[in-house]
Short mmCIF file of C-alpha atoms and ligand atoms in Angstrom, two decimals:
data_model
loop_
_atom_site.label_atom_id
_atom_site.label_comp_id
_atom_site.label_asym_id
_atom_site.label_seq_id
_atom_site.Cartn_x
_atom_site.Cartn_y
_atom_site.Cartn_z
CA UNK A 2 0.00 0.00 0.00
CA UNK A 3 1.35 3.42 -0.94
CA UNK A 4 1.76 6.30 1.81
CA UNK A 5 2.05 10.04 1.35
CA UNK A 6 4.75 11.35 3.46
CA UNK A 7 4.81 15.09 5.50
CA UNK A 8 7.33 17.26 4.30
CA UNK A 9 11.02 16.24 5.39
CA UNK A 10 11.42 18.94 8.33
CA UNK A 11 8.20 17.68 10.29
CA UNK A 12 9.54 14.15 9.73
CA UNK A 13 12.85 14.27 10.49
CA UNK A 14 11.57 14.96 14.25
CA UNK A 15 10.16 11.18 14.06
CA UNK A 16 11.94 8.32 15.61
CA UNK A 17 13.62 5.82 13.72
CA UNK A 18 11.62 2.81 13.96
CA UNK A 19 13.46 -0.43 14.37
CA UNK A 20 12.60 -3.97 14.83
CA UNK A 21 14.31 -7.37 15.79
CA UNK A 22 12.67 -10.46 16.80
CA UNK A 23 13.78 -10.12 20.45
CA UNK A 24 16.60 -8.26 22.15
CA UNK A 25 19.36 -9.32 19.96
CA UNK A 26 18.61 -6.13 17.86
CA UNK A 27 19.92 -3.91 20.51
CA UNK A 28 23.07 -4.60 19.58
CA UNK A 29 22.12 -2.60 16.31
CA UNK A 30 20.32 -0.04 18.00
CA UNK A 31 23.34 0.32 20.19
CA UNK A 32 25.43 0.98 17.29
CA UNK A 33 23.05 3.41 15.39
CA UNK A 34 22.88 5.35 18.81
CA UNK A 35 26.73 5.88 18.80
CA UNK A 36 26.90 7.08 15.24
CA UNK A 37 23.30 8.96 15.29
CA UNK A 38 23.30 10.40 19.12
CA UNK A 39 20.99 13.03 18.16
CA UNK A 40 18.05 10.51 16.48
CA UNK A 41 15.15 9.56 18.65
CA UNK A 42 15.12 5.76 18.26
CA UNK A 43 11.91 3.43 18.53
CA UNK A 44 12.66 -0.11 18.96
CA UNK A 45 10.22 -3.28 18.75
CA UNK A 46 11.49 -6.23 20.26
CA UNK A 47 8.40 -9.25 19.40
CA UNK A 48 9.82 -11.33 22.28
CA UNK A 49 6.67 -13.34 22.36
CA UNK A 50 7.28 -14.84 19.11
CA UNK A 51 11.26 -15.16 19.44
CA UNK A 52 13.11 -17.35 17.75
CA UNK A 53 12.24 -16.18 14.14
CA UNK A 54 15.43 -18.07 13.38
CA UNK A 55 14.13 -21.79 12.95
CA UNK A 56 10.24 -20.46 11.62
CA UNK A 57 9.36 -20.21 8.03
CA UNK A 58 10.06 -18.12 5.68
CA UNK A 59 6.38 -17.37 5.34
CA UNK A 60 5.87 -16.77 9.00
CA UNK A 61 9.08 -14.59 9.63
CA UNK A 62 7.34 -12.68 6.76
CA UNK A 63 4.16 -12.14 8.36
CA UNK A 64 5.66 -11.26 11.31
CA UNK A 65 7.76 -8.86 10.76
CA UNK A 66 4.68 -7.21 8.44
CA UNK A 67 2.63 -6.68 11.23
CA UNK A 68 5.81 -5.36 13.72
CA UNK A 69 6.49 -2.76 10.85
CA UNK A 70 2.86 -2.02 10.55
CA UNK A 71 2.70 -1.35 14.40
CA UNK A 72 6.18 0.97 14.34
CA UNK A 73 4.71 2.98 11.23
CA UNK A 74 1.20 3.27 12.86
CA UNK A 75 3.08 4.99 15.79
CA UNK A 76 5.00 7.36 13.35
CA UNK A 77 9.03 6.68 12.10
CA UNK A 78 10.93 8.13 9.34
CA UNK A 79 12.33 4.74 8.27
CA UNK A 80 12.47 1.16 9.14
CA UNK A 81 15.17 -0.45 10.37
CA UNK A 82 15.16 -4.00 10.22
CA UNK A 83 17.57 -5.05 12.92
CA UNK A 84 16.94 -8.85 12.75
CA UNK A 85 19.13 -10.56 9.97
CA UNK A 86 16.20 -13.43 9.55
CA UNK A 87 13.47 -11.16 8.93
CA UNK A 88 15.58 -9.03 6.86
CA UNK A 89 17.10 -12.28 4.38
CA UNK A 90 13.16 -13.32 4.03
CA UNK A 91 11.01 -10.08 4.04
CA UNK A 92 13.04 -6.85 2.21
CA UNK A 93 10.93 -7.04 -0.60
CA UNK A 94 7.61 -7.61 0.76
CA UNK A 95 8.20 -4.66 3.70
CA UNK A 96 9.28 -2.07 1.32
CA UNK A 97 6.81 -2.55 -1.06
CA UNK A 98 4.17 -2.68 1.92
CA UNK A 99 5.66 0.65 3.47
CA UNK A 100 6.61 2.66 0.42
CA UNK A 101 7.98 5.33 0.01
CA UNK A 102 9.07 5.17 3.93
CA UNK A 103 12.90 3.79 3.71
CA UNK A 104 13.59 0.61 4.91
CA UNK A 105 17.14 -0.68 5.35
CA UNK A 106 17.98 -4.24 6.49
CA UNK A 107 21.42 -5.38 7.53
CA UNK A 108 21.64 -7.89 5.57
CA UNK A 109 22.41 -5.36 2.84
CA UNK A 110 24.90 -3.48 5.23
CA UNK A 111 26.83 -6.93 6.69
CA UNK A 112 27.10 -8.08 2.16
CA UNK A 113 28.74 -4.62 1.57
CA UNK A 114 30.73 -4.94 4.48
CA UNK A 115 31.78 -8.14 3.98
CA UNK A 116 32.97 -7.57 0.09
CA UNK A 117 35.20 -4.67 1.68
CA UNK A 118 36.61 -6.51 4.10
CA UNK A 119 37.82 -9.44 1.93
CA UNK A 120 40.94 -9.48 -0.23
CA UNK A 121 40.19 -13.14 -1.52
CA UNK A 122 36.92 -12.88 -1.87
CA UNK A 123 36.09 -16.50 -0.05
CA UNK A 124 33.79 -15.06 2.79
CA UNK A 125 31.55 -17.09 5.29
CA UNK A 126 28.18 -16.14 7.16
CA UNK A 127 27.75 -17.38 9.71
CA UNK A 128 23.52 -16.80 10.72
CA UNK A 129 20.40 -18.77 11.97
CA UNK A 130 18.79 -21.40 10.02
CA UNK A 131 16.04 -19.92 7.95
CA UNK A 132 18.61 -16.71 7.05
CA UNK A 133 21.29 -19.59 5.79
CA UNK A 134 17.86 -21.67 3.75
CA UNK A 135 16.96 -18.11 1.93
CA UNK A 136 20.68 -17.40 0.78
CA UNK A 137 20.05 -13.74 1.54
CA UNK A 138 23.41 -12.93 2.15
CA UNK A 139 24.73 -15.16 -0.87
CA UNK A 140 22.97 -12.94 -3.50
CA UNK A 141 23.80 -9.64 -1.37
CA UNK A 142 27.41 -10.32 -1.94
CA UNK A 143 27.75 -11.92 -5.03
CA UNK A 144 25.34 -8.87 -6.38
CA UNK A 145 28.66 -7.03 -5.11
CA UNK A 146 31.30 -9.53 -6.21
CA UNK A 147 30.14 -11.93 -8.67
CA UNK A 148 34.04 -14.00 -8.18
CA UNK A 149 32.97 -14.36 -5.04
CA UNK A 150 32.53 -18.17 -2.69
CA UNK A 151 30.37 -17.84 -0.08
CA UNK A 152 30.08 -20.23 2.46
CA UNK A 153 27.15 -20.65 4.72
CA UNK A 154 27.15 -21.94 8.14
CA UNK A 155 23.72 -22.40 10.54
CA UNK A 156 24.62 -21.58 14.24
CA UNK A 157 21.45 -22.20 15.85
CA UNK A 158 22.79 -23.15 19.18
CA UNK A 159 24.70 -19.68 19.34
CA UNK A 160 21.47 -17.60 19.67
CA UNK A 161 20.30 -19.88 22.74
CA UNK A 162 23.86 -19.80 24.46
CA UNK A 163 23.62 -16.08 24.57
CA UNK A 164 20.12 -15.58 25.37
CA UNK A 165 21.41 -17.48 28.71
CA UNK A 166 24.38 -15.00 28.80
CA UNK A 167 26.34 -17.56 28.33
CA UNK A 168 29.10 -15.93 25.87
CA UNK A 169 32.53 -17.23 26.82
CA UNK A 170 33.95 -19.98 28.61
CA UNK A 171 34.80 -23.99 27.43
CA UNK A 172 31.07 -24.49 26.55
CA UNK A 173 30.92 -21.65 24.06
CA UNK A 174 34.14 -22.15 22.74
CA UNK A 175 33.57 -26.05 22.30
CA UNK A 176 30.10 -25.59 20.60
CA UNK A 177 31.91 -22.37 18.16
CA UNK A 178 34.49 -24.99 17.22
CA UNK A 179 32.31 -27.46 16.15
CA UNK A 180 30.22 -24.83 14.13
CA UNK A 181 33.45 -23.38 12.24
CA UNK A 182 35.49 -26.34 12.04
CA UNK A 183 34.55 -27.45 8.46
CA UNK A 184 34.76 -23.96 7.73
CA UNK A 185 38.44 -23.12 9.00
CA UNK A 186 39.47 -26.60 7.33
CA UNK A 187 41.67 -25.69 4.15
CA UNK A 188 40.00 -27.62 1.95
CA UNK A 189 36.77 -26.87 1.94
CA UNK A 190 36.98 -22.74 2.39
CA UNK A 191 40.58 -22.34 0.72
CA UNK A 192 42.04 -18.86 1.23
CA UNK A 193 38.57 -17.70 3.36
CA UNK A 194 39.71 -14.61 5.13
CA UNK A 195 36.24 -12.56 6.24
CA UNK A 196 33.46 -13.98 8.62
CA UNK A 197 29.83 -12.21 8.56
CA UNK A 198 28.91 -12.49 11.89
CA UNK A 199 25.02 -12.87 10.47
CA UNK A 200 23.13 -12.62 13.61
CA UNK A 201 22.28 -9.66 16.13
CA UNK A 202 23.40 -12.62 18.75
CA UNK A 203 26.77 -12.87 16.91
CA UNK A 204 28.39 -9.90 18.23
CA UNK A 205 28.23 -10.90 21.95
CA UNK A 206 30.65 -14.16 20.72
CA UNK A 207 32.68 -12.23 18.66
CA UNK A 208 35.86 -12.77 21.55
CA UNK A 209 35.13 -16.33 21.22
CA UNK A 210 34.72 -16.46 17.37
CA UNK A 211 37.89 -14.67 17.02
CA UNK A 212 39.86 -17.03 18.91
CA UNK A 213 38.69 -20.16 17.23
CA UNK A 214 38.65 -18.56 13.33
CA UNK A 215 42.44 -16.93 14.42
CA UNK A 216 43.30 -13.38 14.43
CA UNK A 217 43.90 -13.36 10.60
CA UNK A 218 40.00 -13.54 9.30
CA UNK A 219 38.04 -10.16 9.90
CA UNK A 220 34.92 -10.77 11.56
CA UNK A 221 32.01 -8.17 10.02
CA UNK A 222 29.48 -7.18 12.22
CA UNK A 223 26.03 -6.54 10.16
CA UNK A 224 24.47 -4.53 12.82
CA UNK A 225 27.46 -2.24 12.82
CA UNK A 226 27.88 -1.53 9.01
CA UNK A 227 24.09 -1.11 8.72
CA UNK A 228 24.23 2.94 11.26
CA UNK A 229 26.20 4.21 8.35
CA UNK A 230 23.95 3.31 5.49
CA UNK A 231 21.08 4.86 8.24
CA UNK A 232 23.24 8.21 8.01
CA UNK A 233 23.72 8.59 4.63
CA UNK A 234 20.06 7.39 3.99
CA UNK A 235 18.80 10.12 6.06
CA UNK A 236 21.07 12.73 4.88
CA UNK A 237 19.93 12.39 1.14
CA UNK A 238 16.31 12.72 2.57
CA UNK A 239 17.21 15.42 4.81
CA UNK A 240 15.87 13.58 7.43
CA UNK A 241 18.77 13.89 9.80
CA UNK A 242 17.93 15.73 13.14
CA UNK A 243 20.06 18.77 14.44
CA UNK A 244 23.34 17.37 15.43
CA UNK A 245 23.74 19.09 19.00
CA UNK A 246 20.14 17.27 19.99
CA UNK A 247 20.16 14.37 22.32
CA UNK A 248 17.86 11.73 21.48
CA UNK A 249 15.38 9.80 23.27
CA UNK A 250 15.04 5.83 23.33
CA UNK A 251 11.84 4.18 23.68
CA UNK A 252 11.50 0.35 23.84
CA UNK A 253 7.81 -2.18 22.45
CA UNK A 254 8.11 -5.60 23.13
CA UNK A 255 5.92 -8.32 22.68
CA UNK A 256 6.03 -10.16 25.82
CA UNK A 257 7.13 -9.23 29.66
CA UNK A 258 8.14 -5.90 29.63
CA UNK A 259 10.32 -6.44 33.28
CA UNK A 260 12.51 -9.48 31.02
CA UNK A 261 12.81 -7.23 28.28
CA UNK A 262 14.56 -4.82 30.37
CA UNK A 263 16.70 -7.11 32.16
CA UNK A 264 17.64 -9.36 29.30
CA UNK A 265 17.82 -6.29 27.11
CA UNK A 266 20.40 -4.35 29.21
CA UNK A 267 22.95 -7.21 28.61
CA UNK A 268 22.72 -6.70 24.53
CA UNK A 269 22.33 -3.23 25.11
CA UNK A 270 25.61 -2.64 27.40
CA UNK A 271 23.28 -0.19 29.56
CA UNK A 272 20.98 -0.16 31.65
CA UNK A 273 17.02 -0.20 30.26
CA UNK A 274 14.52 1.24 32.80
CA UNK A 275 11.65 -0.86 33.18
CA UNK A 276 9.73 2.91 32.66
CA UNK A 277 10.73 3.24 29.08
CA UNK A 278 9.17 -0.33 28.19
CA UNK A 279 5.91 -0.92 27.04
CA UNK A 280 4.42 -3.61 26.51
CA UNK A 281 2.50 -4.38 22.84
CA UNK A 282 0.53 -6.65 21.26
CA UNK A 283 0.81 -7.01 17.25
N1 LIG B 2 17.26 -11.77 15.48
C1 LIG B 2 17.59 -13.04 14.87
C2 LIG B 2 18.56 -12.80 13.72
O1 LIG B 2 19.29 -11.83 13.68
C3 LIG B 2 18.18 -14.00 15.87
C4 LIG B 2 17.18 -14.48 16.90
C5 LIG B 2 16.03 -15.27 16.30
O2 LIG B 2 16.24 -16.38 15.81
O3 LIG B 2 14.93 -14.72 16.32
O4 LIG B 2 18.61 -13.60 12.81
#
């Protein structure tokens, strides 16, 4: 359905909306507050339908159209999809739903990333399930570098491990080991010199990825690489805010606002008052 927009200088006072299926996306909101302080940030956690990363394709799709449609009812400038699942299955169907609001994904972000990152050009994602079945990322960065091997890996076990807070230690290392093992084997990923942590989970392991892939493979953080493309998005549109404003953070999740916050604050690195959580249903 198309939407007229106000004109740019009422909008650019709106938040930026963005949505993950849980917590994991404050990682990404983390980052976009460091490079945007001034940007009022939204952020829609749907914690009662978390993990999106073992659904269907058709479900994560339907989900994340009715978190968007709850973020754009309240009023954003753009869409941020924070969650690398909903954003390898549902790009196409959520910007042609919320046009002509922008709506960036990092799975875009982490592909152009991960292309500048890699001198041989043998790159692997590592992401949940249904992201690795949709070969989101595959097409992002061959799109980029058609030379390119890309080699997908499915950590499923990584998203519960640090949902428990459990991101270091012989457990995690063990179960990261088994997951990149076939990966770091010459053989089978000759020359591969760039890992796509594909996941807003990802980041939290990255110490433990590091040490089992070896200091001399970058490890490209999606969430991270996705703030800039926000910036120069909203500097085309003139949507940016006035740089010496401080922006306010509001948090929507799904289920239990009181876990949100206290589950949250981990991913975040900061505190989340229980006051600035509300809880939503979709
Ligand atoms: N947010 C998901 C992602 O980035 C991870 C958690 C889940 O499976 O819902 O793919």
């Amino acid at each position: 359905m198309s939407r007229t927009l106000s004109p740019a200088r009422e909008r650019a006072q709106l938040p930026i909306g963005i949505f993950d299926s849980g917590v994991g996306g404050l990682t990404v909101l983390r980052a976009i507050a460091t490079r945007l302080p001034a940007e009022q940030l939204l952020y829609l956690g749907d914690t009662a339908r978390l993990p999106y990363g073992t659904k269907s394709a058709a479900s994560v799709a339907r989900y994340a159209l009715q978190a968007a449609a709850h973020l754009v009812e309240r009023g954003i400038k753009m869409l941020v999809v924070a969650c690398n699942t909903a954003s390898a299955v549902a790009m196409p169907a959520l910007a042609a739903e919320f046009a002509p609001l922008p709506v960036i994904g990092v799975v875009e972000a982490g592909a152009e990333a991960a292309v500048r990152a890699s001198r041989s050009g043998h790159i692997a994602v590592l992401a949940t399930e249904s992201t690795v079945r949709g070969g989101a990322y595959e097409r992002a960065i061959r799109a980029r570098r058609a030379d390119a091997r890309v080699f997908s890996q499915a950590c499923s076990l990584f998203v519960a491990l640090v949902e428990e807070g459990w991101t270091q230690g012989p457990l995690v290392e063990a179960v990261a080991r088994e997951y990149l093992q076939p990966l770091l084997a010459e053989k089978t990923c000759d020359g591969l010199d760039c890992l796509v942590l594909g996941c807003t989970h990802f980041p939290l392991l990255s110490g433990t990825i590091r040490q089992v892939a070896g200091a001399e493979v970058t490890l490209v953080d999606s969430g991270e690489t996705v703030a800039q493309a926000i910036a120069d998005t909203l500097a085309q549109q003139l949507l940016l805010r006035a740089p010496g404003l401080r922006g306010a953070h509001r948090f929507l999740a799904t289920d239990d606002a009181a876990r949100f916050a206290r589950v949250g604050s981990r991913f975040l690195g900061a505190e989340i008052a229980l006051t600035d959580v509300e809880q939503v249903d979709l």
